[in-house]
Short mmCIF file of C-alpha atoms in Angstrom, two decimals:
data_model
loop_
_atom_site.label_atom_id
_atom_site.label_comp_id
_atom_site.label_asym_id
_atom_site.label_seq_id
_atom_site.Cartn_x
_atom_site.Cartn_y
_atom_site.Cartn_z
CA UNK A 1 0.00 0.00 0.00
CA UNK A 2 1.70 3.21 -1.08
CA UNK A 3 1.68 6.43 0.89
CA UNK A 4 -0.76 7.88 -1.62
CA UNK A 5 -3.23 5.10 -0.86
CA UNK A 6 -2.56 4.80 2.86
CA UNK A 7 -3.42 7.82 4.98
CA UNK A 8 -1.59 6.25 7.94
CA UNK A 9 1.63 6.47 5.93
CA UNK A 10 1.21 10.12 5.02
CA UNK A 11 3.52 12.30 7.14
CA UNK A 12 1.64 14.98 9.08
CA UNK A 13 2.60 17.43 11.80
CA UNK A 14 0.14 18.09 14.61
CA UNK A 15 -1.87 21.25 14.19
CA UNK A 16 -1.81 23.45 17.32
CA UNK A 17 -5.50 23.64 18.15
CA UNK A 18 -5.06 24.22 21.86
CA UNK A 19 -2.92 27.33 21.47
CA UNK A 20 0.34 26.66 23.29
CA UNK A 21 2.38 25.04 20.52
CA UNK A 22 3.50 22.13 22.69
CA UNK A 23 3.87 19.52 19.95
CA UNK A 24 6.19 21.67 17.89
CA UNK A 25 8.13 22.65 21.04
CA UNK A 26 8.75 18.98 21.78
CA UNK A 27 9.72 18.24 18.16
CA UNK A 28 12.15 21.18 18.15
CA UNK A 29 13.69 20.01 21.39
CA UNK A 30 14.26 16.55 19.90
CA UNK A 31 15.88 18.07 16.79
CA UNK A 32 18.18 20.06 19.09
CA UNK A 33 18.98 16.90 21.07
CA UNK A 34 20.11 15.28 17.82
CA UNK A 35 22.73 17.98 17.48
CA UNK A 36 24.11 17.47 20.97
CA UNK A 37 23.75 13.77 21.71
CA UNK A 38 25.26 10.55 20.43
CA UNK A 39 22.66 7.96 21.39
CA UNK A 40 23.23 4.26 20.93
CA UNK A 41 19.52 3.62 21.28
CA UNK A 42 16.62 5.76 20.08
CA UNK A 43 13.07 5.17 21.27
CA UNK A 44 10.39 6.87 19.19
CA UNK A 45 6.61 6.83 19.31
CA UNK A 46 3.64 8.00 21.32
CA UNK A 47 2.87 8.41 25.04
CA UNK A 48 3.75 4.77 25.72
CA UNK A 49 7.34 5.76 24.82
CA UNK A 50 7.20 9.23 26.35
CA UNK A 51 5.99 8.15 29.77
CA UNK A 52 8.69 5.51 30.02
CA UNK A 53 11.17 8.31 30.65
CA UNK A 54 9.15 9.57 33.63
CA UNK A 55 9.47 6.23 35.34
CA UNK A 56 12.37 4.97 37.47
CA UNK A 57 12.89 2.16 34.96
CA UNK A 58 14.32 4.66 32.44
CA UNK A 59 17.13 5.72 34.74
CA UNK A 60 17.86 2.12 35.70
CA UNK A 61 17.71 0.33 32.36
CA UNK A 62 17.76 2.74 29.44
CA UNK A 63 19.89 5.74 30.39
CA UNK A 64 22.90 3.45 30.85
CA UNK A 65 22.45 2.36 27.24
CA UNK A 66 22.72 6.00 26.09
CA UNK A 67 19.12 6.07 25.00
CA UNK A 68 17.17 9.05 23.70
CA UNK A 69 13.41 9.29 24.07
CA UNK A 70 11.48 10.90 21.23
CA UNK A 71 7.99 9.95 22.34
CA UNK A 72 5.09 12.41 22.13
CA UNK A 73 1.71 11.69 23.67
CA UNK A 74 -1.13 11.41 21.19
CA UNK A 75 1.09 10.80 18.18
CA UNK A 76 -0.09 8.65 15.29
CA UNK A 77 2.08 6.95 12.67
CA UNK A 78 1.63 10.07 10.50
CA UNK A 79 3.06 12.32 13.20
CA UNK A 80 6.05 10.07 13.92
CA UNK A 81 6.78 9.79 10.20
CA UNK A 82 6.74 13.58 9.85
CA UNK A 83 9.06 14.06 12.85
CA UNK A 84 11.58 11.52 11.58
CA UNK A 85 11.57 13.13 8.14
CA UNK A 86 11.96 16.62 9.58
CA UNK A 87 15.07 16.53 11.70
CA UNK A 88 14.74 13.86 14.37
CA UNK A 89 17.18 11.56 12.60
CA UNK A 90 19.74 14.22 11.71
CA UNK A 91 23.29 13.78 13.02
CA UNK A 92 22.59 10.69 15.06
CA UNK A 93 23.55 7.07 14.45
CA UNK A 94 21.71 5.00 17.05
CA UNK A 95 22.64 1.35 16.75
CA UNK A 96 19.10 0.30 17.63
CA UNK A 97 15.83 2.14 17.13
CA UNK A 98 12.77 1.10 19.11
CA UNK A 99 9.47 2.06 17.49
CA UNK A 100 6.19 2.01 19.41
CA UNK A 101 3.24 3.76 17.76
CA UNK A 102 -0.17 2.98 16.30
CA UNK A 103 -2.64 2.89 19.18
CA UNK A 104 -3.72 6.49 18.52
CA UNK A 105 -4.51 5.96 14.83
CA UNK A 106 -8.26 6.20 15.42
CA UNK A 107 -9.14 7.23 11.87
CA UNK A 108 -7.40 4.26 10.28
CA UNK A 109 -8.06 0.55 9.78
CA UNK A 110 -5.74 -2.14 11.11
CA UNK A 111 -4.32 -2.61 7.59
CA UNK A 112 -3.60 1.07 7.29
CA UNK A 113 -2.02 1.31 10.73
CA UNK A 114 0.26 -1.66 10.00
CA UNK A 115 1.15 -0.02 6.69
CA UNK A 116 2.03 3.19 8.51
CA UNK A 117 4.30 1.36 10.92
CA UNK A 118 5.95 -0.45 8.03
CA UNK A 119 6.53 2.86 6.29
CA UNK A 120 8.29 4.20 9.41
CA UNK A 121 10.42 1.04 9.65
CA UNK A 122 11.37 1.43 5.99
CA UNK A 123 12.32 5.05 6.55
CA UNK A 124 14.50 4.10 9.51
CA UNK A 125 16.26 1.37 7.56
CA UNK A 126 16.95 3.68 4.64
CA UNK A 127 18.27 6.50 6.87
CA UNK A 128 20.19 4.22 9.25
CA UNK A 129 21.43 1.32 7.11
CA UNK A 130 23.64 -0.06 9.86
CA UNK A 131 20.98 0.01 12.58
CA UNK A 132 18.61 -2.59 13.86
CA UNK A 133 14.95 -1.88 14.47
CA UNK A 134 12.70 -3.20 17.20
CA UNK A 135 8.98 -2.68 16.72
CA UNK A 136 6.82 -3.13 19.81
CA UNK A 137 3.37 -4.59 19.35
CA UNK A 138 0.36 -2.51 20.25
CA UNK A 139 -0.96 -3.27 23.70
CA UNK A 140 -4.52 -4.26 24.43
CA UNK A 141 -6.57 -1.41 25.93
CA UNK A 142 -9.87 -0.73 27.65
CA UNK A 143 -11.11 -2.44 30.80
CA UNK A 144 -13.23 -5.00 28.90
CA UNK A 145 -13.04 -6.61 25.44
CA UNK A 146 -13.73 -3.95 22.82
CA UNK A 147 -13.11 -3.23 19.12
CA UNK A 148 -9.81 -1.43 19.77
CA UNK A 149 -8.33 -4.56 21.31
CA UNK A 150 -9.27 -6.51 18.19
CA UNK A 151 -7.87 -3.80 15.97
CA UNK A 152 -4.57 -3.60 17.84
CA UNK A 153 -4.26 -7.41 17.76
CA UNK A 154 -4.92 -7.36 14.01
CA UNK A 155 -2.20 -4.74 13.54
CA UNK A 156 0.20 -6.94 15.51
CA UNK A 157 -0.59 -9.98 13.38
CA UNK A 158 0.07 -8.03 10.20
CA UNK A 159 3.35 -6.69 11.59
CA UNK A 160 4.49 -10.08 12.78
CA UNK A 161 4.17 -11.38 9.25
CA UNK A 162 5.53 -8.47 7.26
CA UNK A 163 8.23 -6.73 9.34
CA UNK A 164 10.98 -9.36 9.16
CA UNK A 165 10.85 -9.19 5.36
CA UNK A 166 12.10 -5.60 5.50
CA UNK A 167 15.50 -6.46 6.94
CA UNK A 168 17.01 -6.28 10.42
CA UNK A 169 13.65 -5.61 12.06
CA UNK A 170 12.31 -7.51 15.04
CA UNK A 171 8.77 -7.49 16.29
CA UNK A 172 8.08 -8.09 19.97
CA UNK A 173 4.72 -8.28 21.65
CA UNK A 174 5.03 -7.28 25.31
CA UNK A 175 1.28 -7.22 25.92
CA UNK A 176 0.76 -10.89 26.66
CA UNK A 177 0.24 -10.63 30.40
CA UNK A 178 -2.23 -7.78 30.59
CA UNK A 179 -5.55 -9.38 29.73
CA UNK A 180 -6.81 -11.60 32.53
CA UNK A 181 -8.78 -14.81 32.05
CA UNK A 182 -12.04 -12.90 32.53
CA UNK A 183 -11.11 -10.56 29.71
CA UNK A 184 -10.41 -7.59 31.93
CA UNK A 185 -7.35 -5.41 32.20
CA UNK A 186 -6.47 -4.29 35.70
CA UNK A 187 -5.90 -0.68 36.67
CA UNK A 188 -2.85 -1.98 38.53
CA UNK A 189 -1.29 -2.49 35.09
CA UNK A 190 -2.94 0.35 33.15
CA UNK A 191 -4.13 3.12 35.46
CA UNK A 192 -6.56 4.41 32.84
CA UNK A 193 -6.85 1.16 30.85
CA UNK A 194 -4.40 2.55 28.30
CA UNK A 195 -1.29 3.92 29.97
CA UNK A 196 1.05 1.74 32.01
CA UNK A 197 1.69 1.93 35.72
CA UNK A 198 5.24 1.87 37.05
CA UNK A 199 4.88 -1.85 37.76
CA UNK A 200 3.74 -2.62 34.23
CA UNK A 201 6.56 -0.54 32.75
CA UNK A 202 8.95 -2.60 34.79
CA UNK A 203 7.48 -5.81 33.36
CA UNK A 204 7.67 -4.77 29.72
CA UNK A 205 11.02 -3.05 30.09
CA UNK A 206 12.72 -6.21 31.27
CA UNK A 207 11.91 -7.96 28.00
CA UNK A 208 12.79 -4.93 25.88
CA UNK A 209 16.02 -4.33 27.78
CA UNK A 210 17.14 -7.92 27.30
CA UNK A 211 16.54 -7.73 23.59
CA UNK A 212 18.40 -4.43 23.38
CA UNK A 213 21.43 -5.83 25.18
CA UNK A 214 21.40 -8.80 22.86
CA UNK A 215 21.26 -6.67 19.72
CA UNK A 216 23.85 -4.19 20.97
CA UNK A 217 26.23 -7.04 21.74
CA UNK A 218 25.77 -8.51 18.27
CA UNK A 219 26.73 -5.25 16.61
CA UNK A 220 30.36 -4.16 16.64
CA UNK A 221 30.49 -0.59 17.86
CA UNK A 222 31.54 1.74 15.05
CA UNK A 223 34.57 3.82 15.73
CA UNK A 224 33.57 7.49 15.68
CA UNK A 225 36.03 8.20 12.85
CA UNK A 226 34.09 5.97 10.51
CA UNK A 227 30.96 8.10 10.94
CA UNK A 228 32.55 11.20 9.47
CA UNK B 1 -23.76 33.95 34.26
CA UNK B 2 -26.51 31.36 34.24
CA UNK B 3 -25.43 27.79 34.27
CA UNK B 4 -27.60 27.07 31.22
CA UNK B 5 -25.48 29.22 28.97
CA UNK B 6 -22.17 28.03 30.35
CA UNK B 7 -21.23 24.64 28.96
CA UNK B 8 -18.26 24.58 31.34
CA UNK B 9 -20.82 24.40 34.15
CA UNK B 10 -23.22 21.89 32.55
CA UNK B 11 -22.54 18.36 33.74
CA UNK B 12 -21.46 16.37 30.70
CA UNK B 13 -20.14 12.82 30.53
CA UNK B 14 -17.28 12.16 28.13
CA UNK B 15 -18.44 10.59 24.87
CA UNK B 16 -16.66 7.33 23.99
CA UNK B 17 -15.40 8.28 20.55
CA UNK B 18 -12.35 6.06 20.64
CA UNK B 19 -14.32 2.86 21.24
CA UNK B 20 -12.95 1.32 24.42
CA UNK B 21 -15.17 2.97 27.02
CA UNK B 22 -12.25 3.97 29.23
CA UNK B 23 -13.77 7.13 30.69
CA UNK B 24 -16.86 5.34 31.92
CA UNK B 25 -14.73 2.45 33.20
CA UNK B 26 -12.75 4.91 35.29
CA UNK B 27 -15.89 6.62 36.60
CA UNK B 28 -17.48 3.28 37.51
CA UNK B 29 -14.32 2.17 39.23
CA UNK B 30 -14.20 5.37 41.28
CA UNK B 31 -17.80 4.87 42.37
CA UNK B 32 -17.23 1.25 43.36
CA UNK B 33 -13.89 2.11 45.02
CA UNK B 34 -15.63 4.70 47.11
CA UNK B 35 -18.06 2.11 48.48
CA UNK B 36 -15.30 0.21 50.21
CA UNK B 37 -13.15 3.04 51.48
CA UNK B 38 -13.23 5.85 53.99
CA UNK B 39 -10.87 8.48 52.68
CA UNK B 40 -10.10 11.58 54.71
CA UNK B 41 -8.95 13.36 51.56
CA UNK B 42 -10.31 13.15 48.05
CA UNK B 43 -8.30 14.37 45.06
CA UNK B 44 -10.43 15.15 42.02
CA UNK B 45 -9.65 16.62 38.64
CA UNK B 46 -7.80 15.97 35.40
CA UNK B 47 -4.52 14.29 34.39
CA UNK B 48 -2.46 16.46 36.72
CA UNK B 49 -4.39 14.77 39.55
CA UNK B 50 -4.48 11.33 37.93
CA UNK B 51 -0.76 11.13 37.18
CA UNK B 52 0.12 12.23 40.71
CA UNK B 53 -1.09 8.80 41.82
CA UNK B 54 1.49 7.08 39.63
CA UNK B 55 4.57 8.61 41.21
CA UNK B 56 6.40 7.89 44.44
CA UNK B 57 5.27 11.21 45.90
CA UNK B 58 1.72 9.83 46.26
CA UNK B 59 2.83 6.90 48.34
CA UNK B 60 5.06 9.09 50.48
CA UNK B 61 2.87 12.12 51.10
CA UNK B 62 -0.76 11.32 50.37
CA UNK B 63 -1.41 7.64 51.00
CA UNK B 64 -0.61 8.19 54.70
CA UNK B 65 -3.37 10.81 54.77
CA UNK B 66 -5.90 8.20 53.55
CA UNK B 67 -6.42 9.83 50.21
CA UNK B 68 -8.36 8.67 47.17
CA UNK B 69 -7.55 9.84 43.66
CA UNK B 70 -10.40 10.48 41.22
CA UNK B 71 -8.40 12.18 38.49
CA UNK B 72 -9.17 11.51 34.82
CA UNK B 73 -6.88 12.68 32.05
CA UNK B 74 -8.48 15.08 29.61
CA UNK B 75 -11.33 16.07 31.90
CA UNK B 76 -12.64 19.61 31.76
CA UNK B 77 -14.87 21.16 34.44
CA UNK B 78 -18.10 19.84 32.90
CA UNK B 79 -16.80 16.27 33.02
CA UNK B 80 -15.71 16.46 36.65
CA UNK B 81 -19.08 18.04 37.47
CA UNK B 82 -20.92 15.10 35.89
CA UNK B 83 -18.78 12.54 37.72
CA UNK B 84 -19.34 14.14 41.11
CA UNK B 85 -23.09 14.44 40.57
CA UNK B 86 -23.32 10.85 39.38
CA UNK B 87 -21.98 8.80 42.25
CA UNK B 88 -18.37 9.66 43.03
CA UNK B 89 -19.33 11.54 46.21
CA UNK B 90 -22.23 9.37 47.31
CA UNK B 91 -20.48 6.82 49.49
CA UNK B 92 -17.66 8.75 51.10
CA UNK B 93 -17.24 11.51 53.62
CA UNK B 94 -13.80 13.05 53.22
CA UNK B 95 -12.81 15.99 55.36
CA UNK B 96 -10.93 17.66 52.52
CA UNK B 97 -11.58 17.64 48.79
CA UNK B 98 -8.72 18.82 46.61
CA UNK B 99 -9.98 20.12 43.26
CA UNK B 100 -7.63 20.69 40.32
CA UNK B 101 -9.30 21.15 36.94
CA UNK B 102 -9.74 23.72 34.21
CA UNK B 103 -6.68 23.55 31.99
CA UNK B 104 -8.50 21.28 29.51
CA UNK B 105 -11.44 23.65 29.05
CA UNK B 106 -10.53 24.55 25.49
CA UNK B 107 -12.92 26.97 23.88
CA UNK B 108 -14.16 28.38 27.19
CA UNK B 109 -13.46 31.86 28.46
CA UNK B 110 -11.84 32.39 31.87
CA UNK B 111 -15.25 33.47 33.20
CA UNK B 112 -16.85 30.26 31.95
CA UNK B 113 -14.09 28.11 33.40
CA UNK B 114 -14.41 29.90 36.74
CA UNK B 115 -18.16 29.28 36.53
CA UNK B 116 -17.47 25.59 35.97
CA UNK B 117 -15.13 25.41 38.95
CA UNK B 118 -17.69 27.21 41.16
CA UNK B 119 -20.40 24.79 40.02
CA UNK B 120 -18.19 21.90 41.13
CA UNK B 121 -17.51 23.60 44.47
CA UNK B 122 -21.27 23.98 44.98
CA UNK B 123 -21.96 20.32 44.25
CA UNK B 124 -19.24 19.24 46.66
CA UNK B 125 -20.73 21.48 49.33
CA UNK B 126 -24.23 20.11 48.74
CA UNK B 127 -23.13 16.49 48.92
CA UNK B 128 -20.49 16.91 51.61
CA UNK B 129 -21.61 19.84 53.76
CA UNK B 130 -18.81 19.30 56.28
CA UNK B 131 -15.95 19.02 53.83
CA UNK B 132 -13.45 21.74 53.04
CA UNK B 133 -12.66 22.19 49.36
CA UNK B 134 -9.12 23.17 48.44
CA UNK B 135 -9.00 24.54 44.89
CA UNK B 136 -5.62 24.53 43.20
CA UNK B 137 -4.59 27.25 40.79
CA UNK B 138 -4.07 26.23 37.18
CA UNK B 139 -0.40 25.94 36.25
CA UNK B 140 1.17 27.79 33.35
CA UNK B 141 1.72 25.67 30.23
CA UNK B 142 3.53 25.72 26.92
CA UNK B 143 7.25 26.25 26.44
CA UNK B 144 6.95 29.98 25.74
CA UNK B 145 4.40 32.69 26.60
CA UNK B 146 1.07 31.94 24.92
CA UNK B 147 -2.67 32.68 25.28
CA UNK B 148 -3.32 29.62 27.45
CA UNK B 149 -0.97 30.93 30.12
CA UNK B 150 -2.94 34.16 30.17
CA UNK B 151 -6.22 32.26 30.25
CA UNK B 152 -5.11 30.09 33.16
CA UNK B 153 -3.83 33.10 35.10
CA UNK B 154 -7.18 34.86 34.57
CA UNK B 155 -9.06 31.79 35.79
CA UNK B 156 -6.92 31.75 38.91
CA UNK B 157 -7.59 35.41 39.66
CA UNK B 158 -11.34 34.96 39.18
CA UNK B 159 -11.57 31.81 41.31
CA UNK B 160 -9.41 33.25 44.06
CA UNK B 161 -11.72 36.25 44.27
CA UNK B 162 -14.92 34.18 44.26
CA UNK B 163 -13.85 31.81 47.01
CA UNK B 164 -12.40 34.50 49.28
CA UNK B 165 -15.72 34.95 51.03
CA UNK B 166 -16.49 31.25 51.44
CA UNK B 167 -15.39 29.66 54.68
CA UNK B 168 -15.59 26.11 53.35
CA UNK B 169 -13.30 26.76 50.39
CA UNK B 170 -9.73 27.90 50.00
CA UNK B 171 -7.51 28.57 47.00
CA UNK B 172 -3.90 27.43 46.74
CA UNK B 173 -1.41 28.45 44.10
CA UNK B 174 1.04 25.55 43.81
CA UNK B 175 3.22 27.03 41.06
CA UNK B 176 6.71 27.08 42.60
CA UNK B 177 7.90 29.35 39.80
CA UNK B 178 7.94 27.14 36.73
CA UNK B 179 8.34 30.08 34.39
CA UNK B 180 11.97 31.12 34.06
CA UNK B 181 13.15 34.70 33.65
CA UNK B 182 13.18 34.29 29.87
CA UNK B 183 9.53 33.23 29.91
CA UNK B 184 10.24 29.59 29.21
CA UNK B 185 9.13 26.46 31.03
CA UNK B 186 11.78 23.73 31.25
CA UNK B 187 11.13 20.20 30.07
CA UNK B 188 12.80 19.04 33.28
CA UNK B 189 9.65 20.34 35.01
CA UNK B 190 7.04 19.65 32.31
CA UNK B 191 8.20 17.00 29.87
CA UNK B 192 5.57 18.05 27.34
CA UNK B 193 5.14 21.60 28.64
CA UNK B 194 1.88 20.59 30.35
CA UNK B 195 2.39 17.48 32.48
CA UNK B 196 4.71 17.40 35.48
CA UNK B 197 7.86 15.33 35.86
CA UNK B 198 8.40 13.52 39.18
CA UNK B 199 10.76 16.31 40.30
CA UNK B 200 8.17 18.97 39.51
CA UNK B 201 5.52 17.03 41.40
CA UNK B 202 7.84 17.04 44.43
CA UNK B 203 7.96 20.84 44.29
CA UNK B 204 4.21 21.21 43.82
CA UNK B 205 3.31 18.67 46.49
CA UNK B 206 5.32 20.22 49.32
CA UNK B 207 2.96 23.19 49.89
CA UNK B 208 -0.02 21.06 48.93
CA UNK B 209 0.79 18.46 51.53
CA UNK B 210 1.34 21.11 54.19
CA UNK B 211 -1.98 22.78 53.45
CA UNK B 212 -3.93 19.54 53.44
CA UNK B 213 -2.39 18.48 56.75
CA UNK B 214 -3.28 21.78 58.34
CA UNK B 215 -6.84 21.54 57.02
CA UNK B 216 -7.13 18.04 58.43
CA UNK B 217 -5.81 19.23 61.79
CA UNK B 218 -8.38 22.01 61.90
CA UNK B 219 -11.10 19.53 60.99
CA UNK B 220 -10.18 17.14 63.78
CA UNK B 221 -12.66 17.03 66.65
#
């Protein structure tokens, strides 16, 4: 599905309807961080990524890996695509990029959302040919079974099948433990049935961290001279 | 201003446009939570209240005060009003209600937002005639000066004036000085120029905790 056919793969900045320009401020800050930092790991996506940095788990597991966090709450695949095309990949050579986005794509079908995520993965691979990509599956959401859970699961199935064909891209689904046998999600894991509690972040971060260590170990670190 | 013409003061549930019913789930959980508990303090409002519960500062400062948190991200005054009218105050008898809402009232004037906050204060007083309501001032937002900062400051001035004559309500400005001399707000305090980092919550919660404790002490028999 080309970008012309798939609205979820069309880059789009967020229009400032509220009046305080916060989305653009965050994007500009990330572009500036690219000028100053030399991250080994880049995490990019929506609030699931953003809030990770406000939890203790970031300081413990991800800061030591020289990770940068380019998450913005509310972002869709279109917004992340726009940000990556407009400065957030300039001057940096992260060895691994973690992508977690798609749950906010309310206007799009599961096929379109998967296509949008694929488009981002393709962009990352073309801009960072020596990097590896980890795509996190969309988590289930809502207290009870609902259409968004089915949609997110459908997106994950499509990604599972199509991502590996792109190249050094891995898909991991960290949402397996959240839905209980009665179909409910607990507020102890998702305080608003969407966003993760500190405990749940700890659970998913362990798996992600292990995979990151594995990938970083597999990749010989480039000497800085070779990046010039 | 009549409440009919002010949508910020008309109780309105949040429509489930996304499709997973999360707002109603949260409301129902708050109502059922309140049936089993006897909080001395109730925190109610938007995401600035809700997220407070997720950081260490809650466990350290507010759990020991027997506090319940009924914050919902995205809520404007009309949503909080609906929730409080529809069950969230029916089974509890807190001594202090902390109210922090208004920054999400997009499209409303400062007067309308103040009207919404006063409507909430009135409902709390009707349902809990012995409780003291502590209204928090809206924080500045956005990286640089912008109309929403002015709007929030106007709301604060209006609310502070309205509650001055009410003995069961007090106003607290918890902004420790987030705006720097160049007019900017740092992302170390508000990671998205709206929501507070754990370190910013620490700064906000110091005076808040002190005030709540003193209100509880006054309330004690």
